[in-house]
XYZ file of C-alpha atoms in Angstrom:
640
model
C -63.001 -14.782 -26.059
C -59.176 -15.056 -27.482
C -57.452 -11.394 -26.817
C -58.296 -9.088 -29.978
C -62.064 -9.777 -29.080
C -61.625 -9.066 -25.914
C -59.744 -5.877 -26.954
C -62.640 -5.028 -28.964
C -65.322 -4.999 -26.212
C -62.835 -3.205 -23.936
C -62.635 -0.482 -25.995
C -65.728 -0.654 -27.609
C -67.337 -0.712 -23.543
C -65.137 1.791 -22.243
C -64.207 4.211 -25.074
C -60.595 4.130 -24.377
C -57.615 2.110 -22.333
C -54.369 2.870 -21.525
C -52.148 -0.191 -22.039
C -51.319 -0.829 -19.242
C -55.785 -1.635 -19.014
C -55.241 -3.609 -21.075
C -52.038 -5.797 -20.163
C -53.498 -6.311 -16.846
C -56.655 -7.311 -18.259
C -55.069 -9.367 -20.390
C -52.088 -10.672 -18.645
C -49.374 -9.840 -21.372
C -47.103 -6.895 -22.009
C -47.234 -3.788 -23.467
C -45.177 -4.883 -27.060
C -48.098 -7.878 -26.942
C -50.694 -5.400 -26.735
C -49.315 -3.429 -29.526
C -48.901 -6.342 -31.486
C -52.402 -7.782 -31.297
C -53.421 -4.184 -32.299
C -51.150 -4.161 -35.243
C -53.096 -7.338 -36.152
C -56.656 -6.052 -35.270
C -56.455 -3.053 -37.429
C -55.265 -5.453 -40.673
C -58.692 -7.742 -40.004
C -60.170 -4.340 -39.862
C -59.078 -3.604 -43.391
C -59.904 0.147 -42.782
C -63.573 -0.284 -41.618
C -62.527 0.745 -38.370
C -58.758 1.044 -36.924
C -57.337 1.956 -33.746
C -54.983 4.110 -32.318
C -53.090 5.589 -29.970
C -54.166 9.038 -29.287
C -52.485 10.552 -26.157
C -51.617 7.327 -24.119
C -55.182 5.544 -24.679
C -55.782 3.595 -27.349
C -59.126 4.239 -28.781
C -61.009 2.412 -31.625
C -62.813 4.420 -34.808
C -65.352 3.282 -37.015
C -65.507 4.369 -40.666
C -68.029 2.067 -41.739
C -70.263 0.782 -38.978
C -71.981 -1.856 -41.449
C -68.514 -3.261 -42.378
C -67.679 -3.207 -39.385
C -70.324 -5.316 -37.711
C -69.742 -7.721 -40.225
C -66.333 -8.044 -39.748
C -66.117 -8.052 -35.178
C -68.962 -10.773 -35.504
C -67.162 -13.096 -37.441
C -63.536 -12.193 -34.855
C -65.839 -12.869 -32.165
C -67.306 -15.767 -33.085
C -63.854 -16.933 -34.256
C -62.616 -16.102 -30.601
C -64.899 -19.160 -29.033
C -63.196 -22.149 -30.906
C -60.658 -23.828 -29.494
C -57.963 -21.373 -30.742
C -58.841 -19.501 -27.447
C -56.853 -21.246 -24.308
C -60.522 -20.755 -22.182
C -62.302 -22.320 -24.030
C -60.194 -25.183 -24.239
C -59.483 -25.495 -20.510
C -63.204 -25.207 -19.910
C -64.434 -28.069 -22.274
C -61.556 -29.905 -20.396
C -62.862 -29.212 -17.101
C -66.433 -30.540 -18.729
C -65.586 -33.686 -20.225
C -63.578 -34.395 -16.710
C -66.363 -33.122 -14.510
C -68.548 -35.473 -16.633
C -66.687 -38.163 -17.146
C -67.271 -41.868 -15.960
C -63.635 -42.998 -16.679
C -60.475 -41.780 -16.709
C -59.221 -39.043 -19.644
C -56.841 -39.602 -21.853
C -54.768 -36.192 -23.336
C -54.435 -38.165 -26.673
C -58.425 -38.343 -26.503
C -59.091 -34.218 -25.621
C -56.304 -33.079 -28.097
C -58.303 -34.799 -30.746
C -61.905 -33.824 -29.895
C -60.739 -30.182 -29.732
C -58.241 -30.858 -33.233
C -54.910 -29.561 -31.170
C -51.789 -30.836 -30.619
C -51.170 -33.133 -27.080
C -48.545 -30.815 -26.252
C -51.381 -28.100 -26.393
C -53.395 -30.318 -24.472
C -50.752 -30.561 -21.243
C -50.195 -26.400 -21.386
C -53.810 -26.284 -20.539
C -53.802 -28.915 -18.265
C -51.331 -27.175 -16.139
C -53.043 -24.035 -16.442
C -56.343 -25.745 -14.773
C -53.984 -27.730 -12.461
C -53.010 -24.227 -11.213
C -56.157 -22.910 -11.223
C -57.614 -25.740 -9.306
C -55.352 -25.352 -6.289
C -56.711 -22.275 -4.025
C -60.042 -24.449 -4.516
C -58.616 -27.517 -3.249
C -59.048 -29.702 -6.963
C -56.821 -32.000 -8.260
C -56.224 -33.446 -11.574
C -54.743 -37.277 -10.847
C -53.432 -39.165 -12.616
C -50.541 -39.806 -16.096
C -52.040 -38.108 -19.347
C -51.036 -41.229 -21.016
C -53.188 -43.613 -19.135
C -55.687 -41.390 -17.571
C -57.030 -38.712 -16.013
C -59.528 -37.696 -13.405
C -60.968 -34.342 -11.035
C -60.596 -34.804 -7.600
C -61.517 -32.019 -4.488
C -64.268 -31.401 -2.703
C -67.699 -30.796 -3.886
C -68.014 -27.702 -2.897
C -64.640 -26.618 -4.287
C -65.411 -27.843 -7.510
C -68.604 -25.992 -7.920
C -66.698 -23.039 -6.848
C -64.296 -23.500 -9.733
C -67.010 -23.656 -12.458
C -68.480 -20.335 -11.256
C -65.655 -18.445 -10.510
C -63.673 -19.785 -13.961
C -65.573 -21.563 -16.423
C -69.335 -21.342 -16.302
C -70.001 -19.888 -19.928
C -68.236 -22.294 -21.124
C -69.397 -26.087 -18.993
C -72.713 -25.062 -19.258
C -73.110 -23.020 -22.387
C -76.629 -23.875 -23.994
C -77.234 -26.312 -20.705
C -81.151 -26.434 -21.182
C -83.281 -26.616 -18.186
C -87.293 -26.851 -18.644
C -89.511 -24.129 -17.862
C -91.407 -26.069 -14.954
C -88.135 -26.226 -13.330
C -86.892 -22.390 -13.920
C -90.743 -21.556 -12.323
C -89.869 -21.799 -8.682
C -86.420 -19.966 -9.001
C -88.378 -16.576 -10.722
C -91.130 -16.838 -8.341
C -88.702 -16.397 -5.585
C -86.638 -13.783 -7.400
C -89.815 -11.826 -7.872
C -90.869 -12.327 -4.107
C -87.876 -10.627 -3.057
C -87.833 -8.300 -5.663
C -84.080 -9.084 -6.010
C -83.539 -7.755 -9.141
C -82.181 -8.935 -12.722
C -78.914 -9.057 -11.851
C -79.111 -10.915 -8.615
C -81.788 -13.238 -10.655
C -79.015 -13.999 -13.644
C -76.684 -15.084 -10.945
C -79.136 -17.019 -9.182
C -79.304 -18.973 -11.873
C -75.996 -19.752 -12.689
C -76.196 -21.082 -8.999
C -79.127 -22.861 -9.947
C -77.994 -24.409 -13.068
C -74.893 -25.801 -11.373
C -76.659 -27.249 -8.168
C -79.282 -28.891 -10.073
C -76.166 -30.791 -12.446
C -74.712 -31.835 -10.135
C -76.807 -32.923 -7.912
C -78.728 -35.242 -11.109
C -75.094 -36.493 -12.003
C -74.415 -37.716 -8.701
C -73.041 -34.924 -7.223
C -74.574 -33.978 -4.450
C -73.029 -31.488 -1.264
C -71.542 -32.897 1.732
C -71.638 -31.375 5.163
C -70.268 -27.771 4.278
C -67.349 -26.564 6.511
C -68.775 -24.730 10.109
C -68.340 -21.228 8.841
C -71.231 -21.658 6.636
C -73.847 -22.025 9.619
C -74.100 -18.643 9.607
C -75.681 -18.290 5.923
C -78.886 -20.209 7.906
C -79.883 -17.611 10.292
C -79.310 -15.001 7.588
C -82.946 -14.135 5.674
C -81.160 -15.162 2.724
C -81.877 -18.425 3.743
C -86.310 -17.886 3.278
C -85.416 -17.015 -0.443
C -83.353 -20.983 -0.663
C -86.399 -22.152 0.887
C -89.081 -21.061 -1.394
C -86.506 -22.627 -4.251
C -85.264 -25.947 -2.792
C -88.673 -27.315 -1.548
C -90.505 -26.884 -4.647
C -87.950 -28.066 -6.934
C -87.247 -31.197 -4.887
C -90.839 -31.995 -4.921
C -91.307 -31.501 -8.882
C -87.963 -33.803 -9.082
C -88.793 -36.424 -6.788
C -85.758 -36.560 -4.933
C -84.238 -34.980 -1.784
C -82.374 -32.152 -1.374
C -80.300 -31.460 1.811
C -79.369 -28.255 3.937
C -76.288 -28.378 1.925
C -78.429 -27.873 -0.659
C -80.496 -24.841 0.614
C -77.057 -23.384 1.708
C -75.506 -23.546 -1.509
C -78.576 -21.737 -3.536
C -79.081 -18.670 -1.258
C -75.261 -18.046 -1.408
C -75.711 -15.595 -4.737
C -77.952 -13.536 -2.796
C -76.063 -13.523 0.743
C -72.779 -11.728 -1.205
C -74.646 -10.033 -4.068
C -74.311 -6.856 -5.214
C -75.901 -4.040 -2.799
C -79.410 -3.249 -3.350
C -80.475 -0.129 -4.680
C -84.106 0.151 -3.683
C -85.423 0.406 -0.449
C -87.987 -2.091 -0.637
C -84.583 -4.820 -1.095
C -83.351 -3.955 1.628
C -86.043 -4.689 3.662
C -85.839 -8.269 2.956
C -82.199 -8.869 3.571
C -80.423 -8.683 6.906
C -79.674 -4.759 9.156
C -76.426 -4.292 9.271
C -74.514 -5.544 11.756
C -73.248 -3.235 14.669
C -69.998 -4.827 13.970
C -69.906 -3.167 10.849
C -71.159 -0.007 10.997
C -68.143 0.824 13.761
C -65.634 -1.067 10.821
C -67.245 1.868 8.342
C -66.361 4.473 10.858
C -63.010 3.281 11.289
C -62.750 3.580 8.193
C -63.765 6.889 7.582
C -61.274 7.783 10.560
C -58.005 5.740 8.519
C -59.080 8.137 6.003
C -58.735 11.004 7.251
C -56.034 10.147 9.676
C -53.827 9.164 6.819
C -54.774 11.395 4.007
C -56.596 13.941 6.085
C -59.364 14.051 3.978
C -62.955 14.077 6.357
C -65.759 11.804 4.993
C -68.868 12.873 6.909
C -70.522 9.106 7.817
C -73.665 10.601 7.121
C -72.386 10.688 3.460
C -71.583 6.919 3.117
C -73.167 5.529 6.717
C -76.274 3.353 4.749
C -76.073 1.821 0.927
C -71.625 1.900 1.656
C -72.283 -0.096 5.207
C -75.021 -2.586 3.173
C -72.045 -3.117 0.533
C -69.709 -3.157 3.061
C -71.987 -6.306 4.945
C -72.245 -8.291 1.368
C -69.197 -7.483 0.558
C -67.546 -9.623 3.704
C -69.892 -12.508 2.748
C -68.674 -12.891 -0.197
C -65.153 -12.627 1.427
C -66.447 -15.328 4.318
C -68.630 -17.779 1.978
C -65.553 -17.872 -0.585
C -68.409 -15.772 -3.271
C -66.333 -14.603 -6.107
C -68.719 -11.684 -8.412
C -68.931 -13.048 -11.815
C -66.348 -11.362 -14.374
C -68.017 -7.720 -15.248
C -65.038 -5.724 -17.424
C -64.225 -2.796 -14.615
C -61.964 -0.004 -16.246
C -59.037 0.789 -14.306
C -60.451 2.976 -11.816
C -56.777 3.272 -10.148
C -56.534 5.036 -13.593
C -59.593 6.656 -13.262
C -59.904 7.518 -9.682
C -57.116 7.722 -8.320
C -58.065 9.234 -4.994
C -60.372 7.157 -4.440
C -59.023 4.251 -5.635
C -56.545 5.522 -2.125
C -59.431 5.413 -0.149
C -60.634 2.107 -0.705
C -57.343 0.675 -0.290
C -57.523 2.019 2.731
C -60.588 0.499 3.290
C -59.311 -2.168 2.304
C -56.707 -3.359 4.413
C -58.803 -2.143 7.548
C -61.191 -4.150 6.746
C -58.755 -7.195 6.689
C -57.338 -6.580 9.497
C -60.988 -6.219 11.216
C -61.956 -9.932 9.365
C -58.554 -11.765 8.666
C -60.104 -12.580 5.009
C -57.738 -10.882 1.733
C -59.814 -8.828 0.045
C -59.125 -8.713 -3.987
C -58.660 -6.319 -6.546
C -62.184 -6.488 -8.076
C -63.821 -5.751 -4.368
C -61.239 -2.563 -3.851
C -62.771 -1.614 -7.715
C -65.971 -1.459 -6.407
C -65.198 -0.108 -3.078
C -63.654 2.990 -5.355
C -66.669 3.780 -7.045
C -68.362 4.610 -4.076
C -65.819 6.743 -3.305
C -66.178 8.294 -6.043
C -69.887 8.562 -6.005
C -68.812 10.302 -2.857
C -66.079 12.596 -4.533
C -68.307 13.797 -7.023
C -71.307 14.949 -4.743
C -69.201 16.650 -3.216
C -67.505 18.393 -5.605
C -70.935 19.581 -7.044
C -72.338 20.409 -3.679
C -68.606 22.753 -3.650
C -69.240 24.214 -6.907
C -69.193 28.246 -7.138
C -72.407 29.747 -7.879
C -70.092 32.429 -9.582
C -71.675 36.625 -10.675
C -70.051 37.221 -14.041
C -69.368 40.229 -15.526
C -69.047 40.730 -19.062
C -67.400 43.789 -19.905
C -66.799 44.817 -23.958
C -66.188 48.135 -25.648
C -68.054 46.741 -29.354
C -71.289 46.557 -28.461
C -74.129 44.676 -26.821
C -74.641 42.460 -29.086
C -70.430 41.263 -29.069
C -70.725 40.432 -24.771
C -74.229 38.987 -25.275
C -72.011 36.391 -27.449
C -69.772 36.496 -25.079
C -71.798 35.178 -22.532
C -73.818 32.827 -23.877
C -70.171 31.138 -24.955
C -69.355 31.451 -21.131
C -72.242 29.621 -20.060
C -71.655 26.632 -22.115
C -69.278 25.641 -19.773
C -70.001 26.968 -16.661
C -72.940 25.879 -13.893
C -76.766 26.747 -14.679
C -77.045 29.058 -11.948
C -74.608 31.158 -12.977
C -75.073 35.207 -12.947
C -74.465 37.091 -15.584
C -74.174 40.840 -15.913
C -73.287 42.582 -19.099
C -71.589 46.501 -19.414
C -69.629 48.736 -21.176
C -66.222 49.371 -20.610
C -67.570 53.093 -19.814
C -69.941 51.296 -17.229
C -67.395 48.809 -15.266
C -66.024 50.868 -12.441
C -64.318 49.100 -9.874
C -67.537 49.796 -7.501
C -69.569 47.631 -9.984
C -66.955 44.961 -10.702
C -65.548 44.464 -6.890
C -69.168 43.276 -6.331
C -68.646 39.732 -8.852
C -66.711 36.685 -7.995
C -64.906 36.943 -11.994
C -64.765 39.890 -14.334
C -64.757 37.985 -18.391
C -63.402 41.076 -20.850
C -63.119 41.253 -24.698
C -61.440 44.580 -23.744
C -58.144 45.579 -24.544
C -58.241 48.439 -21.609
C -57.085 47.440 -18.351
C -60.119 46.903 -16.112
C -59.826 48.561 -11.923
C -60.651 45.923 -10.188
C -59.581 43.680 -7.092
C -61.282 40.117 -8.760
C -59.874 38.040 -11.062
C -60.163 39.292 -14.476
C -60.039 36.812 -17.844
C -59.788 38.897 -21.752
C -61.253 36.923 -24.460
C -62.124 37.636 -27.950
C -65.875 36.168 -29.698
C -64.207 32.711 -30.283
C -61.769 31.199 -27.868
C -60.686 27.895 -26.514
C -63.145 26.513 -24.172
C -61.312 23.976 -22.727
C -58.954 26.737 -21.421
C -61.275 28.605 -20.205
C -63.151 25.886 -18.419
C -58.925 24.819 -16.588
C -59.420 28.869 -15.555
C -62.937 28.805 -14.483
C -62.133 25.747 -11.953
C -59.550 27.511 -10.861
C -60.975 30.155 -8.938
C -62.323 27.686 -6.547
C -58.378 28.409 -5.462
C -58.430 32.144 -5.449
C -59.359 32.971 -1.882
C -56.377 30.152 -0.584
C -53.628 30.602 -3.427
C -52.514 33.063 -5.601
C -52.982 31.238 -9.227
C -52.679 34.305 -12.323
C -56.142 32.896 -14.297
C -53.744 34.053 -17.215
C -51.345 30.807 -16.348
C -52.122 28.860 -19.480
C -51.236 25.642 -17.204
C -53.247 23.369 -16.580
C -51.131 21.895 -13.120
C -52.228 22.894 -10.046
C -48.831 21.752 -8.798
C -47.021 24.186 -11.101
C -49.662 26.438 -10.570
C -49.406 26.926 -6.809
C -45.553 26.955 -6.751
C -43.094 29.718 -7.596
C -39.265 30.050 -7.707
C -38.720 30.541 -3.679
C -40.423 27.368 -3.067
C -38.805 24.807 -5.881
C -35.686 22.944 -3.897
C -33.175 20.903 -5.265
C -32.087 18.326 -2.389
C -29.375 16.258 -1.269
C -29.299 12.070 -3.184
C -26.885 11.398 -0.310
C -29.563 12.671 3.115
C -32.565 10.215 4.514
C -36.470 11.830 4.152
C -36.517 13.494 7.150
C -32.996 15.188 6.709
C -34.084 16.456 3.463
C -37.387 17.262 4.776
C -36.058 19.535 7.790
C -34.183 21.822 4.778
C -37.985 21.905 2.775
C -38.944 22.868 6.212
C -36.182 24.962 7.081
C -36.355 27.489 3.344
C -39.528 27.830 4.311
C -39.669 29.150 8.004
C -36.639 31.723 6.512
C -39.042 32.565 3.937
C -41.427 33.160 5.849
C -44.276 30.771 4.948
C -44.509 28.811 7.846
C -43.619 29.140 11.348
C -42.299 26.704 13.933
C -45.473 25.466 14.559
C -46.152 23.784 11.278
C -43.088 22.051 11.586
C -44.405 20.109 14.228
C -47.991 19.637 12.996
C -45.868 17.355 9.665
C -44.312 15.684 12.785
C -47.504 14.709 13.644
C -49.194 14.203 11.310
C -45.633 11.532 10.519
C -46.342 9.888 13.732
C -50.065 8.829 13.143
C -49.737 7.359 9.287
C -47.040 7.443 6.652
C -46.961 10.647 3.970
C -45.110 8.302 0.645
C -47.380 7.958 -1.714
C -45.235 5.548 -2.498
C -40.929 4.613 -2.445
C -40.285 7.744 -4.990
C -42.524 10.118 -4.060
C -43.950 11.559 -0.661
C -46.620 14.161 0.067
C -46.512 14.902 3.568
C -48.834 17.555 4.428
C -50.817 19.268 7.536
C -52.973 21.983 8.291
C -51.632 25.507 9.143
C -51.209 26.655 12.554
C -53.332 29.966 13.493
C -55.268 31.773 11.010
C -53.237 31.366 7.760
C -55.853 31.243 4.227
C -53.223 30.908 1.920
C -52.047 27.097 0.865
C -48.431 26.758 1.225
C -47.299 24.311 -1.475
C -43.156 23.626 -1.700
C -40.990 20.736 -3.672
C -37.904 19.260 -3.591
C -36.021 17.436 -6.021
C -34.144 14.862 -4.965
C -31.593 13.301 -8.146
C -31.679 9.884 -8.799
C -30.009 7.245 -11.951
C -33.065 5.963 -13.160
C -32.807 1.778 -11.696
C -31.636 3.690 -8.488
C -33.673 3.287 -5.268
C -34.964 6.059 -3.112
C -37.091 9.250 -3.002
C -37.276 11.341 -6.203
C -39.819 14.381 -5.150
C -41.195 15.350 -1.731
C -44.148 17.799 -2.365
C -44.918 19.820 1.227
C -48.416 21.492 1.318
C -49.674 23.586 3.975
C -53.496 24.353 3.560
C -55.391 26.853 5.730
C -57.633 25.180 8.562
C -60.957 23.480 7.071
C -63.544 26.165 7.942
C -61.639 28.214 5.959
C -61.610 25.923 2.604
C -63.222 22.411 1.349
C -61.573 19.010 0.460
C -62.164 19.520 -2.752
C -59.417 21.752 -3.072
C -57.106 19.111 -1.421
C -58.247 16.173 -3.368
C -57.437 18.039 -6.408
C -54.166 18.288 -5.132
C -54.345 14.701 -4.384
C -55.379 12.848 -7.706
C -52.368 14.943 -9.783
C -49.830 13.988 -7.475
C -50.785 10.303 -7.393
C -50.767 10.397 -11.230
C -47.636 11.722 -10.695
C -46.149 9.016 -8.716
C -47.374 6.496 -11.478
C -45.010 8.026 -13.529
C -41.678 6.490 -12.859
C -39.999 7.843 -16.095
C -41.492 10.968 -15.348
C -39.955 11.248 -12.333
C -36.828 9.889 -13.089
C -37.104 12.920 -14.990
C -37.734 15.350 -12.553
C -35.588 14.994 -10.316
C -32.913 15.801 -12.497
C -34.592 19.196 -12.944
C -32.631 22.226 -11.705
C -35.091 25.369 -11.531
C -38.644 25.591 -10.816
C -38.866 26.383 -14.856
C -38.383 23.336 -15.943
C -40.631 21.651 -14.064
C -43.334 24.310 -15.293
C -42.869 23.082 -19.068
C -42.863 19.428 -17.636
C -46.152 19.478 -15.811
C -47.834 21.491 -18.499
C -47.379 19.336 -20.745
C -47.957 16.048 -18.948
C -51.696 15.227 -19.458
C -51.437 12.806 -16.707
C -50.955 15.695 -14.548
C -54.101 17.015 -14.910
C -56.649 16.688 -12.592
C -60.160 15.788 -13.433
C -61.331 19.022 -11.197
C -59.594 20.437 -14.267
C -59.515 18.411 -16.560
C -61.268 19.699 -19.740
């Protein structure tokens, strides 16, 4: 597809996308993205348009029939030789099938493009082939040939150009039947079946055109011992008999690879037909969880991830070991969508690389992110408050009931409501609730949080206040603050500290600790706890923001947060901000509190321009207003 078709399909599949995600997907700059979107809007001619909304591009469809017609034209045209990927795939297909050297002018005529365009495409194909051991030899005006190991050639096709090279490739139903029967026998699922068919198609074509696999590298010997080899035997024996040809053991290993490296299956029935997770993989899982706890101070119980995550890790290591890339399926920019889970996945990738010596690519880190995000969401649901809410009104029961029905739409299903008049709302009654919602202006005497509402109110704002109740036991956050930033809500004037750019990180951190000790928020034991964690793992989120945090010693029951800013020039290297956090013992609070704080800090770290501005703030009020107005800092737990 060309850029415009990719942008449209990305917005259709993910509903919205930020500029950075599109830049990463297309490998171009922000200006190119903006120009392409401008061209798309012109081509859509008013039946739909793409707008930049709150920092994200969104697709708005006005005329669905008109959009469907224009979209089809745009996407279909993307499959022409105007698309560089189509041209490169075509050149590769011609080189694969050629029985003589190909001349660049010949390729240019076939695609109706210039010779210079072909030379550029050949250069790109040469670059792609490097990591596969595949080269293009010869001179463009004398003749070009494809050279390389057969396995490398096949993997290059499968990873990068299968759709172009094998578009419309005919396979008789009789030849597909053995494959389908084996897939059904092993209950491998639709997606695995599609992946296996791609490998099967490449194998048949290459063998039948005289390019069988030779002896595979020794690393592939391990594939003979895996249960997926039984799947390959079912397929290869029947196909070899049908075609009256010999398919050697290397072809059997080749056709097993998409099963060896598939994504972890969902059903227990599938898992019974596949390998038992080895002890070394289970040990790696534990090391990953330990590393996450050491670096992030977030504990993931092994039972929460053990079986499914262990299987995922096993298949991932198989993919890395046997050079299997998952077919490209558009992934959202998970580092932006789920920053805490992405950081966990990055830690898991580093631990895996250290253990195996194998590089973990970004697509695998994205899949790891998905697993960790599922855990975080499940943990968030498990820790959700089952609140008892009192609704107090002075204008009649119907008005109170109306408020209750509106509030119930943004609260958990098991929330318990009780309705009271002002006269009934005594301190003894209200103190038994978790939250009081009042429609009266009269002050209520109670020790629990109170939110005042009219019969019509902003649900999103209320949702932020209600979510913030999770912090009420561990931090003094005023529910009426009107601020979605946890950092700003947890802070006050005393704990916003201006630091010196002339001091090292540790010296500035000591100044912050001295300040908190002097004000009585922490004692020297907290300094020791921070130093101990600094020895275990770096507290730097990136070169511009550090997040030293530790458990508060003793019987502390309140979160303590301080922020230090270090003024720097926009082009100057160095730390801009230190977020210092002390949390109570984990028996007194749940990890979702730390997770939400972590998420806001990671999002903040991604905004380099914002950090530059913050580093020059001289007051808590400036910081408060900046964070209140920055949607980038809204944690998912508090986001409307």
